Structures are given as C-alpha cells and as structure tokens.
Coordinates of C-alpha atoms in Angstrom, one line a residue:
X23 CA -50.6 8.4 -26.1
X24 CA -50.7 4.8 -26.2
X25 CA -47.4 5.0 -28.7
X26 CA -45.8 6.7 -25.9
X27 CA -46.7 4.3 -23.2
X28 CA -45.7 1.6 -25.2
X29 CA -42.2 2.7 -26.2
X30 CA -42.0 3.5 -22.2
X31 CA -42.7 0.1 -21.3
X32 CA -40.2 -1.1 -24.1
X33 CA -37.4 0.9 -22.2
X34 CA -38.8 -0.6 -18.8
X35 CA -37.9 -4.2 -20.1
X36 CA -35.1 -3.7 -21.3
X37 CA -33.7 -2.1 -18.4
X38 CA -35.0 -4.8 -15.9
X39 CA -33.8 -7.7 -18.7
X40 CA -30.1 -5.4 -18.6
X41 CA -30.4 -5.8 -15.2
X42 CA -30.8 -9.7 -14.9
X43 CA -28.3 -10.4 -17.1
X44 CA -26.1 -8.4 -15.1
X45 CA -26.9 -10.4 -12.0
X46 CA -26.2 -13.7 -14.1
X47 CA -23.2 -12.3 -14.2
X48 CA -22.2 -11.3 -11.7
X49 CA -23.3 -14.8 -10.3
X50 CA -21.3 -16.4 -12.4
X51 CA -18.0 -14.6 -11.7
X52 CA -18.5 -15.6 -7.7
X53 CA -19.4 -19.3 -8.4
X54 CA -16.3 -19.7 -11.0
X55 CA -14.1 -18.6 -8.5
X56 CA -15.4 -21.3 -6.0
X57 CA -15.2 -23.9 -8.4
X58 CA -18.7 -24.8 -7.3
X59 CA -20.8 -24.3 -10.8
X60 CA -21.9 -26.8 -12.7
X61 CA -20.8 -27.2 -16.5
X62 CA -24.3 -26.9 -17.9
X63 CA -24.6 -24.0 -15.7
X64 CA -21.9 -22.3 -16.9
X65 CA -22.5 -22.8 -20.8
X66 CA -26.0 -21.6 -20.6
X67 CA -24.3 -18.4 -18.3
X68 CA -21.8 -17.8 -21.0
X69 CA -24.6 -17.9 -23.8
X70 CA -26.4 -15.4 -21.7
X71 CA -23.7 -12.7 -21.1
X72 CA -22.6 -13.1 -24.8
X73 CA -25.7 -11.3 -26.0
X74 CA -25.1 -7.5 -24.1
X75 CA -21.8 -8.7 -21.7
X76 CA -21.0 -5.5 -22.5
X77 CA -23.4 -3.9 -19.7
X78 CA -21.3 -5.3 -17.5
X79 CA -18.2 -4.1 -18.8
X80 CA -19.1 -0.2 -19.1
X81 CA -20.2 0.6 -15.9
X82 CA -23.5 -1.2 -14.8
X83 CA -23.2 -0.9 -11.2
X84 CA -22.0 -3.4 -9.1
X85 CA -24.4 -5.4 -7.1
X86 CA -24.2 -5.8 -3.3
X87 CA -23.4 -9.0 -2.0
X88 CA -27.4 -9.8 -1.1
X89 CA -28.3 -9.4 -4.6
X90 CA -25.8 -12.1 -5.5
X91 CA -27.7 -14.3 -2.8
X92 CA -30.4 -14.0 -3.9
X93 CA -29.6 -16.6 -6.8
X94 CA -32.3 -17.8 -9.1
X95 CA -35.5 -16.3 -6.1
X96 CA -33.8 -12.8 -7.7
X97 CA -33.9 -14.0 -10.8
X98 CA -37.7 -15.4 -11.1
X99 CA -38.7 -12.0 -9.3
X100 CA -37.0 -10.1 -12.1
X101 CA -38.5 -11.8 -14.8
X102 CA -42.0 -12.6 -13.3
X103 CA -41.3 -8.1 -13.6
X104 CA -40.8 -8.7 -16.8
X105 CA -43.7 -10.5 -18.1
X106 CA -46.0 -8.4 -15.6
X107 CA -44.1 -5.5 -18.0
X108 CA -45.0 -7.8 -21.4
X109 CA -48.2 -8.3 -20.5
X110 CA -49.0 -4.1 -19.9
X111 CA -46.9 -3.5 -23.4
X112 CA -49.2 -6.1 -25.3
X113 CA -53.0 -4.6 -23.8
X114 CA -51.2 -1.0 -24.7
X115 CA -50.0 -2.5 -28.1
X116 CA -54.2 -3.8 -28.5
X117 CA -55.5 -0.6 -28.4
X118 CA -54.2 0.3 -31.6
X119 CA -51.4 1.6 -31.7
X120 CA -47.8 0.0 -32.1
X121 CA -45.6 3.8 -31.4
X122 CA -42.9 4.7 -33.1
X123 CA -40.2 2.2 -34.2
X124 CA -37.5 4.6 -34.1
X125 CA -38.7 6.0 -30.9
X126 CA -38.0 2.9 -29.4
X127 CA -34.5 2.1 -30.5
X128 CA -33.8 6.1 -29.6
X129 CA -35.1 5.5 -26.0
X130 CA -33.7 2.0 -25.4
X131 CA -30.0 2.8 -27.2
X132 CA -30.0 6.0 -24.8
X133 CA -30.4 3.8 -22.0
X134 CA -27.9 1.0 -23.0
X135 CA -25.3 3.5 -23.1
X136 CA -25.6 4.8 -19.6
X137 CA -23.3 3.3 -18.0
X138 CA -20.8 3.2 -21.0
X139 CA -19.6 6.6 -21.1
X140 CA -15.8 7.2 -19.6
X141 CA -12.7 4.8 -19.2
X142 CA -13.0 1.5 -17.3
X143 CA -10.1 0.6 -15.2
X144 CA -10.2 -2.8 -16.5
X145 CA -12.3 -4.9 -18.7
X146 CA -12.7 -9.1 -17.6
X147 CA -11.2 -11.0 -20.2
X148 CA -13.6 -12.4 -22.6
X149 CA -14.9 -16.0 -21.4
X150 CA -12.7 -19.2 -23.1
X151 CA -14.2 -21.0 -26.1
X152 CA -13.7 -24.4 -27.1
X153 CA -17.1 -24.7 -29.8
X154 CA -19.5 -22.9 -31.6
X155 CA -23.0 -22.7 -30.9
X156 CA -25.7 -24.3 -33.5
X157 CA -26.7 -20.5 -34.0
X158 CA -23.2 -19.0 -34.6
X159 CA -22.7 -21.6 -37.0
X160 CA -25.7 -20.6 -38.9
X161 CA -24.6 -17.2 -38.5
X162 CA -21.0 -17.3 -39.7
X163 CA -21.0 -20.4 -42.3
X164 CA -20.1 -18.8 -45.2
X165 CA -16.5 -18.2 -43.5
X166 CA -16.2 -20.7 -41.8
X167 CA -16.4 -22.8 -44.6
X168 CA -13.0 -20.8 -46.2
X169 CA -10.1 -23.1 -45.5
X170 CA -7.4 -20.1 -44.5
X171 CA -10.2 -19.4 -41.3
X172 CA -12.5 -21.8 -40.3
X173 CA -13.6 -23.0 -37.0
X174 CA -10.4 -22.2 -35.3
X175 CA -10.3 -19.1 -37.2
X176 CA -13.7 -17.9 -35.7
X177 CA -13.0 -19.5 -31.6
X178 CA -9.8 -16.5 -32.3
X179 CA -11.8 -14.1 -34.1
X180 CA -14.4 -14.7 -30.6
X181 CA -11.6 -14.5 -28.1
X182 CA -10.4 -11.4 -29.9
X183 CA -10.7 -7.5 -29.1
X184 CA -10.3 -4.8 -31.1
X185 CA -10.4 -0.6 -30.0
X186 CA -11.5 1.3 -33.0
X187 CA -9.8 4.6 -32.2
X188 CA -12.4 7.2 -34.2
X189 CA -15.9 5.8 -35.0
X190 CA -16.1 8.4 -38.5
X191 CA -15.7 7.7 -41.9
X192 CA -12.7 5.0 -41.2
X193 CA -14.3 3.7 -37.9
X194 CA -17.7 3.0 -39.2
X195 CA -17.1 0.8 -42.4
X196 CA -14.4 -0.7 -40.1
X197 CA -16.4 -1.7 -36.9
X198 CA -19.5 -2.4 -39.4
X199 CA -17.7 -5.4 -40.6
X200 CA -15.6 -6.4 -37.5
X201 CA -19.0 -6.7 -35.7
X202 CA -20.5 -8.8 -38.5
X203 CA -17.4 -11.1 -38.3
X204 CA -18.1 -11.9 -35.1
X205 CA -14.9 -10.1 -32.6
X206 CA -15.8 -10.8 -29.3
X207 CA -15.3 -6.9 -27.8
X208 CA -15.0 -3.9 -30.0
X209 CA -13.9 -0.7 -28.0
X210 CA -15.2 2.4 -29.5
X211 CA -13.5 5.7 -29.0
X212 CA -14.6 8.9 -30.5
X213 CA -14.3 12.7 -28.5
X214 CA -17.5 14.2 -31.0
X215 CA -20.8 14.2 -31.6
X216 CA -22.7 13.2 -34.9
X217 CA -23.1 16.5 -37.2
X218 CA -25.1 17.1 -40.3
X219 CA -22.4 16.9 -42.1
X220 CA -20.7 13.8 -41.6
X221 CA -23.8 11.5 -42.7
X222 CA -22.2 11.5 -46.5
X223 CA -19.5 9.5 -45.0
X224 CA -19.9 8.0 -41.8
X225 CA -22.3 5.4 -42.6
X226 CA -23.3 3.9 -38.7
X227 CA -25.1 7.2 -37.8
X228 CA -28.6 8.6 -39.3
X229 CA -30.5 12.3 -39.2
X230 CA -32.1 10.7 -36.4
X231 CA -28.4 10.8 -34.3
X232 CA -27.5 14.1 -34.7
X233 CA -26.1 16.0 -31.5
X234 CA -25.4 12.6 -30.1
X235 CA -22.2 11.1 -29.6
X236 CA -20.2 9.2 -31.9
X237 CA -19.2 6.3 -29.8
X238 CA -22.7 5.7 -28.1
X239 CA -24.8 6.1 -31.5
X240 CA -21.8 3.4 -33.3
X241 CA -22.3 1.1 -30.4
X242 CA -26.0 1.6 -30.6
X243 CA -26.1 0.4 -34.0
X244 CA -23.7 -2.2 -34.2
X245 CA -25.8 -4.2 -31.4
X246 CA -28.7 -4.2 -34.1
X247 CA -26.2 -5.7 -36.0
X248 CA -24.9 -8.1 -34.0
X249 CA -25.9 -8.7 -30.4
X250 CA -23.1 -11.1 -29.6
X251 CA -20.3 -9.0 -29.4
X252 CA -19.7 -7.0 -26.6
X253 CA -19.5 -3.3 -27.9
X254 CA -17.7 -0.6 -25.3
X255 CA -18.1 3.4 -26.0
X256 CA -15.6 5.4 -24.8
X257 CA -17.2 9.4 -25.0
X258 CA -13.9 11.3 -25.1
X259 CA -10.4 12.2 -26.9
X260 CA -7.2 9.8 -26.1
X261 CA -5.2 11.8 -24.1
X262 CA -1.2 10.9 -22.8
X263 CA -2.6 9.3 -19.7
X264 CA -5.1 7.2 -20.2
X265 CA -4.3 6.0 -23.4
X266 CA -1.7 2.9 -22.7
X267 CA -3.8 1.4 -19.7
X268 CA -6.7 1.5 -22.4
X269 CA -4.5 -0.1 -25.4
X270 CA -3.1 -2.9 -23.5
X271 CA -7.0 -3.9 -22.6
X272 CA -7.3 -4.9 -26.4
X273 CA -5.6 -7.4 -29.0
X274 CA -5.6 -5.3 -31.9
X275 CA -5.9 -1.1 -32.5
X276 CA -7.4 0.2 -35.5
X277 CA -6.5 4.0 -35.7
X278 CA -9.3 6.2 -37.8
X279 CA -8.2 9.2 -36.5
X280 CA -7.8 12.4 -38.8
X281 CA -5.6 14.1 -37.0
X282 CA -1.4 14.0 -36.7
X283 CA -1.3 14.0 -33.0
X284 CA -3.3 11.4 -32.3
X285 CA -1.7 9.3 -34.4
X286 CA 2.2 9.6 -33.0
X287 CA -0.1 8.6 -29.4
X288 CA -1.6 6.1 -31.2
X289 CA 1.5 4.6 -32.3
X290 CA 3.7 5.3 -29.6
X291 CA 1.2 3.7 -27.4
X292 CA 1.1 0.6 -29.4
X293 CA 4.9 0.3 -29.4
X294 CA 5.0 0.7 -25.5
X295 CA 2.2 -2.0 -25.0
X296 CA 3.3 -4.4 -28.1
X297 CA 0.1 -4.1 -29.8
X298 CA -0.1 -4.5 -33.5
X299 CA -1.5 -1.0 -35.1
X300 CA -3.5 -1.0 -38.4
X301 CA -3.7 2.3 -39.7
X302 CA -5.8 4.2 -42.2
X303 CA -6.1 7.2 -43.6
X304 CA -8.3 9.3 -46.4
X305 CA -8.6 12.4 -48.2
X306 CA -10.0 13.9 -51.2
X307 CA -10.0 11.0 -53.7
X308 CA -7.2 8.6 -52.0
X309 CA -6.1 6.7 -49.4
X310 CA -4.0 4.9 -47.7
X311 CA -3.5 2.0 -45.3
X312 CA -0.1 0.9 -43.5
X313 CA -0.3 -1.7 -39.9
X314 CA 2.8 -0.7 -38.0
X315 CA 4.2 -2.4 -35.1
X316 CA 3.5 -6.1 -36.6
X317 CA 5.6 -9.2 -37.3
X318 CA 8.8 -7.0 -37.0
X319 CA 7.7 -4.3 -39.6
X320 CA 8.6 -0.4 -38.6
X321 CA 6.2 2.1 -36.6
X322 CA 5.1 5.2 -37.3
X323 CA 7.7 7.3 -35.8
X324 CA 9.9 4.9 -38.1
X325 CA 8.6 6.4 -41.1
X326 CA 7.8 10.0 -40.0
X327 CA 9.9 10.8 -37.2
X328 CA 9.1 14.4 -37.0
X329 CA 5.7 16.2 -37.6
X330 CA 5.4 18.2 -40.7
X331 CA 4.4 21.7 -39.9
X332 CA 1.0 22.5 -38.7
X333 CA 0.4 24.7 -41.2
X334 CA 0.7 22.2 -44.4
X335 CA -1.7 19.7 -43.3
X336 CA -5.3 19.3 -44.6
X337 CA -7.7 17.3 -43.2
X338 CA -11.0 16.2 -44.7
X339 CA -12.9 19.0 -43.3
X340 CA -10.4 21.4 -45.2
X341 CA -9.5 19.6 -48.5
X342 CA -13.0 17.3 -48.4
X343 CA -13.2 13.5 -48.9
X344 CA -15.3 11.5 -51.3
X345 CA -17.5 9.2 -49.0
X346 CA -16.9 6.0 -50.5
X347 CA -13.5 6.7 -50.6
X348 CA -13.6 6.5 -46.7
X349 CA -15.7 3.3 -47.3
X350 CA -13.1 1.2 -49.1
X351 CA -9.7 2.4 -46.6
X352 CA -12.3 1.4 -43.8
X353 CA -13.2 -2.0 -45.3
X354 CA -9.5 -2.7 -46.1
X355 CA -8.7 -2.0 -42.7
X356 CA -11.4 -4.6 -41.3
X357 CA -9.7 -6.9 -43.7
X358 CA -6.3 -6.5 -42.2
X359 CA -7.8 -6.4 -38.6
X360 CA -9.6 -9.5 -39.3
X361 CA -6.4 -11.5 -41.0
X362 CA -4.2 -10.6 -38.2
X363 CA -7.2 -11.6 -35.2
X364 CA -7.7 -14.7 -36.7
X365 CA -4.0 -16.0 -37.6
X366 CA -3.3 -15.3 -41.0
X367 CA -1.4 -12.7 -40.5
X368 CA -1.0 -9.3 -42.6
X369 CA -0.3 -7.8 -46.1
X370 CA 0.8 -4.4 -45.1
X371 CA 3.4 -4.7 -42.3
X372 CA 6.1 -4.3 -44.6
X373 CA 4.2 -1.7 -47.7
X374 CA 2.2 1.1 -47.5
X375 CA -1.0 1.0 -49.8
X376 CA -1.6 3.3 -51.8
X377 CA -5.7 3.9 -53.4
X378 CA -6.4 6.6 -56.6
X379 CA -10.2 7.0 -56.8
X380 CA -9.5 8.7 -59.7
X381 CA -7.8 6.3 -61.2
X382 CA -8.9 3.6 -59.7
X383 CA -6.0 2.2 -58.8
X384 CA -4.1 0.1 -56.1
X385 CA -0.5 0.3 -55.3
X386 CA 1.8 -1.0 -52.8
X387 CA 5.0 1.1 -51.9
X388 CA 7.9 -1.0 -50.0
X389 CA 8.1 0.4 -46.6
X390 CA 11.5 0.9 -44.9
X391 CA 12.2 -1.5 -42.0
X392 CA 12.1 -1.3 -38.3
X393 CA 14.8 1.6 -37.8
X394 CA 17.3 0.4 -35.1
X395 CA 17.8 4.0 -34.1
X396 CA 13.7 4.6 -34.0
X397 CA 13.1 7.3 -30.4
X398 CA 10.5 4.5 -29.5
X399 CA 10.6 1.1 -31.1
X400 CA 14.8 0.6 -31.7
X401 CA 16.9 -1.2 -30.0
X402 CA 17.8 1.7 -27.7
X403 CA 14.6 4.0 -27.3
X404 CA 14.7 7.6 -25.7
X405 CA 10.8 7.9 -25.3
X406 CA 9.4 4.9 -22.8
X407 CA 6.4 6.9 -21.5
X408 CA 3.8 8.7 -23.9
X409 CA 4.4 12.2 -24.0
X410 CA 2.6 15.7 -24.8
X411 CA 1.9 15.4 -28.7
X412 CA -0.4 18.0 -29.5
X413 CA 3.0 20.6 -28.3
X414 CA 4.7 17.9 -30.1
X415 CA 2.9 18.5 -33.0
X416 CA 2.2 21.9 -32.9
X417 CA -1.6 21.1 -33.7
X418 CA -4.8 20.5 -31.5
X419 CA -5.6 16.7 -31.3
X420 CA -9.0 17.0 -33.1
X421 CA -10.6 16.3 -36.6
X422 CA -11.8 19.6 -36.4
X423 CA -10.9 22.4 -38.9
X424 CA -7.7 23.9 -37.6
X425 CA -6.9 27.2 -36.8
X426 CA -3.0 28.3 -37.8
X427 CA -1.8 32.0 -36.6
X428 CA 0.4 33.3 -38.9
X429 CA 0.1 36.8 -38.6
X430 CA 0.3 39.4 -35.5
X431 CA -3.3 40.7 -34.2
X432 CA -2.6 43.9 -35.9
X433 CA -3.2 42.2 -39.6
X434 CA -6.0 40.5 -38.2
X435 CA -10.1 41.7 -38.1
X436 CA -13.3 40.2 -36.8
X437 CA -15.9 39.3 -38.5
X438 CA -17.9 41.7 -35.9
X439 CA -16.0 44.4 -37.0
X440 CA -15.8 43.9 -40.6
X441 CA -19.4 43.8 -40.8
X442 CA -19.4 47.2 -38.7
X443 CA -17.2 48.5 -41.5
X444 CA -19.2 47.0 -44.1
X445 CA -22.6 49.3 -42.5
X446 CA -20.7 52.4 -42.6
X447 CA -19.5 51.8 -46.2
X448 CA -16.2 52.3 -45.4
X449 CA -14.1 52.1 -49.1
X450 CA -12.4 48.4 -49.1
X451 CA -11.4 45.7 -51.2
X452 CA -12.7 42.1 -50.4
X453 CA -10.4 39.7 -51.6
X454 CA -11.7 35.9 -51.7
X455 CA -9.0 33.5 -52.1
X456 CA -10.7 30.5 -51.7
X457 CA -10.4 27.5 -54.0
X458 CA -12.9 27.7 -57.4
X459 CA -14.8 24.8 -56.4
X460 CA -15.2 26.7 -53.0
X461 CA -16.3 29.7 -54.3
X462 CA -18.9 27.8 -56.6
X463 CA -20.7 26.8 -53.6
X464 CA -21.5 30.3 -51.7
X465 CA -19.8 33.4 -52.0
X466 CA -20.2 37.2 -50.8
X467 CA -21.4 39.2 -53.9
X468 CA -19.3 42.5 -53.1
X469 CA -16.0 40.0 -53.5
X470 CA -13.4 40.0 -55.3
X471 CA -12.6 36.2 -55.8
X472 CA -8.6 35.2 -56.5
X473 CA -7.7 31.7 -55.4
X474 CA -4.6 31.8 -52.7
X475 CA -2.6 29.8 -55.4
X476 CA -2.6 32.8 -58.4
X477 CA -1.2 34.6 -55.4
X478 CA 1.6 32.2 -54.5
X479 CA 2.4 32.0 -58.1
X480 CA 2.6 35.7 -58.6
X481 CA 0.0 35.5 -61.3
X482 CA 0.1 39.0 -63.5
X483 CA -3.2 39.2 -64.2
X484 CA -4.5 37.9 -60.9
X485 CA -2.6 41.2 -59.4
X486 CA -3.6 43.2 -62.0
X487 CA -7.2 42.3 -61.4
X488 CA -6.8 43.7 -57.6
X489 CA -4.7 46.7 -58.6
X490 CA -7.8 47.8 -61.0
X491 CA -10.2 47.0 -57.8
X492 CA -8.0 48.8 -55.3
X493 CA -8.5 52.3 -58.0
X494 CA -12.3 51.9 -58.0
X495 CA -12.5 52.0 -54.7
X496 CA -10.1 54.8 -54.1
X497 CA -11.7 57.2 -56.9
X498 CA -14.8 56.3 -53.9
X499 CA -12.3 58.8 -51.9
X500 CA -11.1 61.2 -54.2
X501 CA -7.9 59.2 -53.7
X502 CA -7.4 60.9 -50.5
X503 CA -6.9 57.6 -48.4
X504 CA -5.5 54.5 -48.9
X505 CA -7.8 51.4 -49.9
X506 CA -7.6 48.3 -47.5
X507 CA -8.4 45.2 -48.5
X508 CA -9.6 42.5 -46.6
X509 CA -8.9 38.9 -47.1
X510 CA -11.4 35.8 -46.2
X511 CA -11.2 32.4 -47.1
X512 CA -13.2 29.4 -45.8
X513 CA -11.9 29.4 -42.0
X514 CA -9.1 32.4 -41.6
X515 CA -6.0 30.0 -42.5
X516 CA -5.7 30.3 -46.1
X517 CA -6.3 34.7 -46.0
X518 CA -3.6 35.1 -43.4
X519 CA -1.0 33.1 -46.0
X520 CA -2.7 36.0 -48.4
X521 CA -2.0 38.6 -46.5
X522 CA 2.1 37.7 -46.1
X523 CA 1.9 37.6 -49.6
X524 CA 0.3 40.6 -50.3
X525 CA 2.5 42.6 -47.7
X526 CA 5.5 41.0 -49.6
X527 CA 4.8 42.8 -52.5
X528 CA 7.3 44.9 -53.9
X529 CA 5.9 48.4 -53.6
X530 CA 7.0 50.0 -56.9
X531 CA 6.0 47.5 -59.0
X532 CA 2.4 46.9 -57.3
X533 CA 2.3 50.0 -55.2
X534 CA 1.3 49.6 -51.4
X535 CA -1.0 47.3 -50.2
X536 CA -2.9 47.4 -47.1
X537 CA -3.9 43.9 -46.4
X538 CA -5.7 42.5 -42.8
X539 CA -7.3 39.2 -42.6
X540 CA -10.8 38.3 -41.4
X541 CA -10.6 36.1 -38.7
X542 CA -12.3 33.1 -38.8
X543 CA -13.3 33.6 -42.5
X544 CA -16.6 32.9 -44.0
X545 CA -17.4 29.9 -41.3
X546 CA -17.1 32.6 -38.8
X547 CA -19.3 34.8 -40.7
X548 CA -22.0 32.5 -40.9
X549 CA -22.0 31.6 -37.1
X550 CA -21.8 35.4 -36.0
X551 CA -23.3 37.4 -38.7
X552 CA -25.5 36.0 -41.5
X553 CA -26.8 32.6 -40.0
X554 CA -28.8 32.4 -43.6
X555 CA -25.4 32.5 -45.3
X556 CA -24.2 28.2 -46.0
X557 CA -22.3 26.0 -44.3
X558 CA -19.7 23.5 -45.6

C-alpha cells in the first residue's frame, strides 16, 4: 500500500510542478510582449521552459488572466504544494517501501501526455539563443568540439524542429538520436498503438507499453532521454487536411512511414510548404534512404510519378524486416536530419542509398534531377493543394497488412464457413501457398503446402502433387462429385492470386479445378477460430 501511495504522490508533483512551469510561461509570454522583463528574468524563464516547454505546446490549458496576476504569490503557493507533497512522499517512502520504479514512470508519462494528443493550431516558435548553458556544454562537448558543427552548429541544431512522421522501426532510431543531439522540438506522429510484435524493431517502446500509443510512449521515453527538448505527440494518421498546416510548423520532415500513400502526402506536402524531406525506407534485409525536396534535388513524385499497383507492394508486415536493418536506415536518417539542421548540408539530395544486409554493402545510385515537368514541384505544377492519395494510390494509408480483392465473392469463403465445412467433413483439398519459411513457422496439418511461386511458374510436379491430392479425396466420394480446393495463405492476398491461377488452368491437360479462397487466410483463422493457433 505504501508503494501505491507513493507512486500517487509522485504523479501529484509532477502534475503541480507541470503546472508551475506552465504559469512561468505563460508569464513570460505577457511580460515579453510589454517589454517590461528583466534580462535575468528572462534567462532563468527560458532555462525553465526548456526542460518540458512542451506542456505548453500540446494542449496544457490556458490560464485565465488572474492566474497570470498572480505572479511569483502563485508561484510560492504552488511550490510551498509541492514540498507539503515532498514532504508526504518521503514519510511514505520511510515506512519501507520505495513502489514500483516502473509504476511511476507508467503513471507520470500517462499524465504528461494528456494534453498532447490531437493537432495544435500552431506551436510558439522556439525562444532565440545566443549561448550555451555551462550544463549543455557538459552535455554536448564531444560535438561541439568537431570543427564542421560546433557552437554555432548546436545554437541551430537548438533553434531547430524536426516532425518525425511514424515513431516505428525508422522513427525510433531516428528520434533516439535527434533527441540526444539536442533539436529544440521533435514532433511525433504515429496513427497505432505499440503491439507485441513490433518490440524486435522499434526500439523506444517496452512489454511494459503495449496497447498504448506510439507517439505518447516515443515522447515518453525520449524525455528520459533528454528533458530539454520539447517533444510533441501527435495520436493520429496524416490526412490531406491537416497535414500542410502541421508541416510548415517544423524545419525539417523525416518520413518513416511504411506505406505508399503516405508518402506522395508526405512529399507533396513538403513541396507545397518548401520543407526539405529526408526519407527512409526498409524491408527484409535492405534499405534505402533518399532527402527530396533539398538544395534543388528532385521530389518524390519526380522519381515515381505514378503508384505502382496495390497489389505488388510488400510491406514489412508481409515480406518481414530484420530489426537492425531498421536500426541503421533510422540512424542514417538522424545523420542526414542532423547535417542539414545544423548547416552542413546533405549527401543524398542528389543519390539514392542503397544498404545489402546481406552483403553488407553501401551504394549510392545517381538520382535524376528536379523534373521541370514534375505535377508538383516543376516549373509549371497541376497539383497546388494536397489531394485524396489513398484513391490515388489505390491502397489504405496504413502500415498494416493490406487487403487486395482480386476475385468476385463467389470464389471467396470465410474462415466461419470453412471451419463449418471442415466439422461436416465435407471431401476438399487445402492448398497452402504460403512461402517455405512461412510454412516453417505454423501450419494446418490436413494441408497441402505449395508456395504461390511453383504455381506462377507452372511447376509440373507442384501440379502434379495437387492432381494426386484432388483423387484421394474424390475416391472419398466414389468420384461422384467434384473435389474443391481451398486456398489460404497468411492474410487472403497471396490465395486469391492462387485461385486465378488455378482457374486458368487448361482443363484437358490438368482437368477442372474448383478453386475458392479463404478469406482472410490463416491470420483470420487465428482471430475467429483457433485463438491457440500462432500469430506472425
């Protein structure tokens, strides 16, 4: 009991300490704009609001004009609150018990977030800086003392802000090291929630964050990191209209997205407010890294000005990414970020690189330029407002696994009613076509496992090893009936390209086959039917 009470009292001082500084300044805004402070005043004000100036950004609410009067009476009340609230913490401390460390960051993170969910109208600028404090030159010596940044370097890496579009396996390495450098405001965007599965990656969030969201558990971590700089979580996807009043709020855009859509926003919005764009991408065992929109170089609609079809892309929840591989694009990003904040411009505004984990390899790939014709950044552009790009694209703006429809709902089962066919012992095929390495994780013993590409490449023996299936199961009938088979793969995209295959067959060299696909494949198996049955 006395761990809970203590981590309560924790949360009950930082809220009231939130809350001071917030008054400070707030105070500070009204006396600058009478020109009545006093220097002093003002430096030790500034010092203040660097440490969490971010509650005042995201949404701590606004304090009525008596509040403001109340000047430094307000503030000795507050924190003669705040010892009286030290003083209870350390006799509940003495009794023996100290609570739970991680407790205490989970209540008092939850609570600095409040008021940091949603979209500002507008951020205040961050405050001018002519010198470094004793403390941030402790902090940041070892670059300062590199020649290509130093202290001027550091006063523009301070003045700097930087929205971090996806806080995943990009975003984290990326803000990780932005924060350490010292930016003065990192915005941090991101529409999901932390998941089991994206801890081998996404290296800001713990078990301990699960279910909560991405951009409030980044934030909540990179203030343990650094304090300083303001940090402001945005819970939500960038949509058409609201994504150019948020870019032109920040210097610099990092996108870490994973998904086509939002990157032609991204881009476009970029182009449209003339901010430079460093983007990243990973998957499987490479990456990449371009920054578009920068020192003349092209943007992305320069390079790829139409979508490639829904269908043929693969994001890391389909094809799988190696961790670290996310690490290194992320860190290499922060590089870039960081060069172009602090002056020394950038090594990728005119190549695209190119990582092989495999290999372990770097490359750099000569970029075409600016395109004079480009629909948004050439000399004469068509598109001068941010459109609808997930009907652009064809595709949902979301990292999520996608779902394609290729075939008509006729060719198309539930897992509901497979599994009712399944009980009745119906005769059927069950035709895996998953990848090997797929199929090595968790499989359905009664399948019949041929990967989608022996199918596309018409493989002899891969069709021969179905025809023989097909005749067990019809001797099952007295060969009376016809045998369907039924195709799953991981998510219900990969059987339906089976399926057109299989119905393209010609019939008198392979006979007829019956051929539906289970919706939602083996995912929507293990959701619906067989919660025992693995997730990947």
């Amino acid at each position: 009991m006395a761990g809970a009470a203590a981590a309560r009292l924790r949360a009950e001082i930082r809220r009231r300490e939130r809350e001071l500084r917030g008054l400070r300044e707030r105070l500070a805004a009204e006396l600058a704009r009478g020109d009545t402070a006093e220097q002093e005043e003002e430096e030790e004000e500034e010092e203040d609001g660097e440490q969490e100036q971010e509650e005042g950004a995201c949404g701590l609410r606004q304090p009525p004009a008596a509040e403001l009067a109340r000047g430094d009476a307000g503030d000795a009340e507050d924190e003669d609150g705040a010892r009286g609230l030290r003083e209870r913490l350390a006799a509940e401390l003495a009794r023996g018990d100290s609570g739970d460390a991680d407790e205490e960051d989970e209540d008092g993170d939850e609570e600095e977030q409040e008021g940091a969910l949603g979209f500002p109208a507008e951020l205040p600028p961050l405050p001018a800086r002519e010198a470094l404090s004793a403390a941030e030159i402790l902090r940041y010596s070892r670059q300062l003392v590199l020649p290509e940044l130093g202290v001027r370097g550091q006063l523009r890496l301070a003045r700097s802000s930087v929205l971090v579009v996806g806080c995943g396996g990009l975003g984290c390495p990326l803000a990780q090291y932005l924060a350490a450098a010292g930016v003065g405001r990192l915005g941090l965007l991101d529409h999901d929630v932390v998941e089991t599965s994206n801890l081998q990656r996404q290296v800001l969030h713990g078990e301990a964050r699960c279910g909560r969201p991405k951009a409030r558990s980044a934030a909540a971590a990179l203030r343990r990191l650094n304090s300083a700089v303001q940090y402001v979580p945005y819970r939500g996807a960038l949509r058409p209209r609201s994504a150019l009043r948020l870019v032109r709020q920040y210097d610099i855009v990092a996108d870490c997205s994973d998904n086509v859509p939002t990157r032609y926003l991204v881009s476009d919005a970029c182009v449209l407010a003339g901010k430079p764009l460093v983007s990243g991408s990973a998957l499987r065992l490479e990456g990449q890294l371009v920054v578009y929109n920068y020192g003349g170089g092209p943007c992305y609609r320069c390079l790829f000005p139409q979508p490639p079809p829904p269908d043929t892309v693969t994001n890391c929840a389909d094809g799988g990414v190696l961790g670290v591989v996310t690490g290194i694009i992320g860190c290499l990003q922060a590089l870039e970020v960081l060069k172009i904040a602090a002056g020394m411009g950038s090594s990728f505004h005119q190549y695209m690189l190119m990582f092989d984990a495999l290999e372990g390899k770097f490359r750099n790939i000569k970029l075409r330029p600016r395109k004079a014709d480009c629909a948004v950044c050439g000399d004469e552009p068509s598109i001068t407002c941010l459109q609808d790009y997930e009907a652009f694209c064809g595709s949902s703006a979301t990292d999520k696994c996608r779902a394609v429809r290729l075939l008509p709902s006729g060719d198309r089962v539930s897992v509901q009613r497979y599994k009712e066919l399944l009980d009745a012992r119906v005769p059927h095929v069950l035709l895996d076509v998953r990848p090997q390495v797929e199929a090595d994780i968790c499989r359905l013993q009664h399948a019949l496992h041929i990967p989608l590409r022996n199918l596309e490449q018409r493989d002899r023996q891969s069709l021969q090893l179905l025809q023989n299936r097909i005749h067990e199961e019809k001797q099952r009938t007295d060969g009376q009936t016809s045998v369907p088979v039924y195709v799953v793969c991981k998510l219900g995209n990969d059987s339906q390209k089976a399926v057109k295959i299989l119905q393209e067959l010609p019939a008198e060299e392979f006979g007829s086959v019956l051929a539906k696909d289970i919706k939602g494949g083996l995912m929507a198996w293990a959701a619906k039917i067989d919660p025992t049955f693995p997730q990947y």
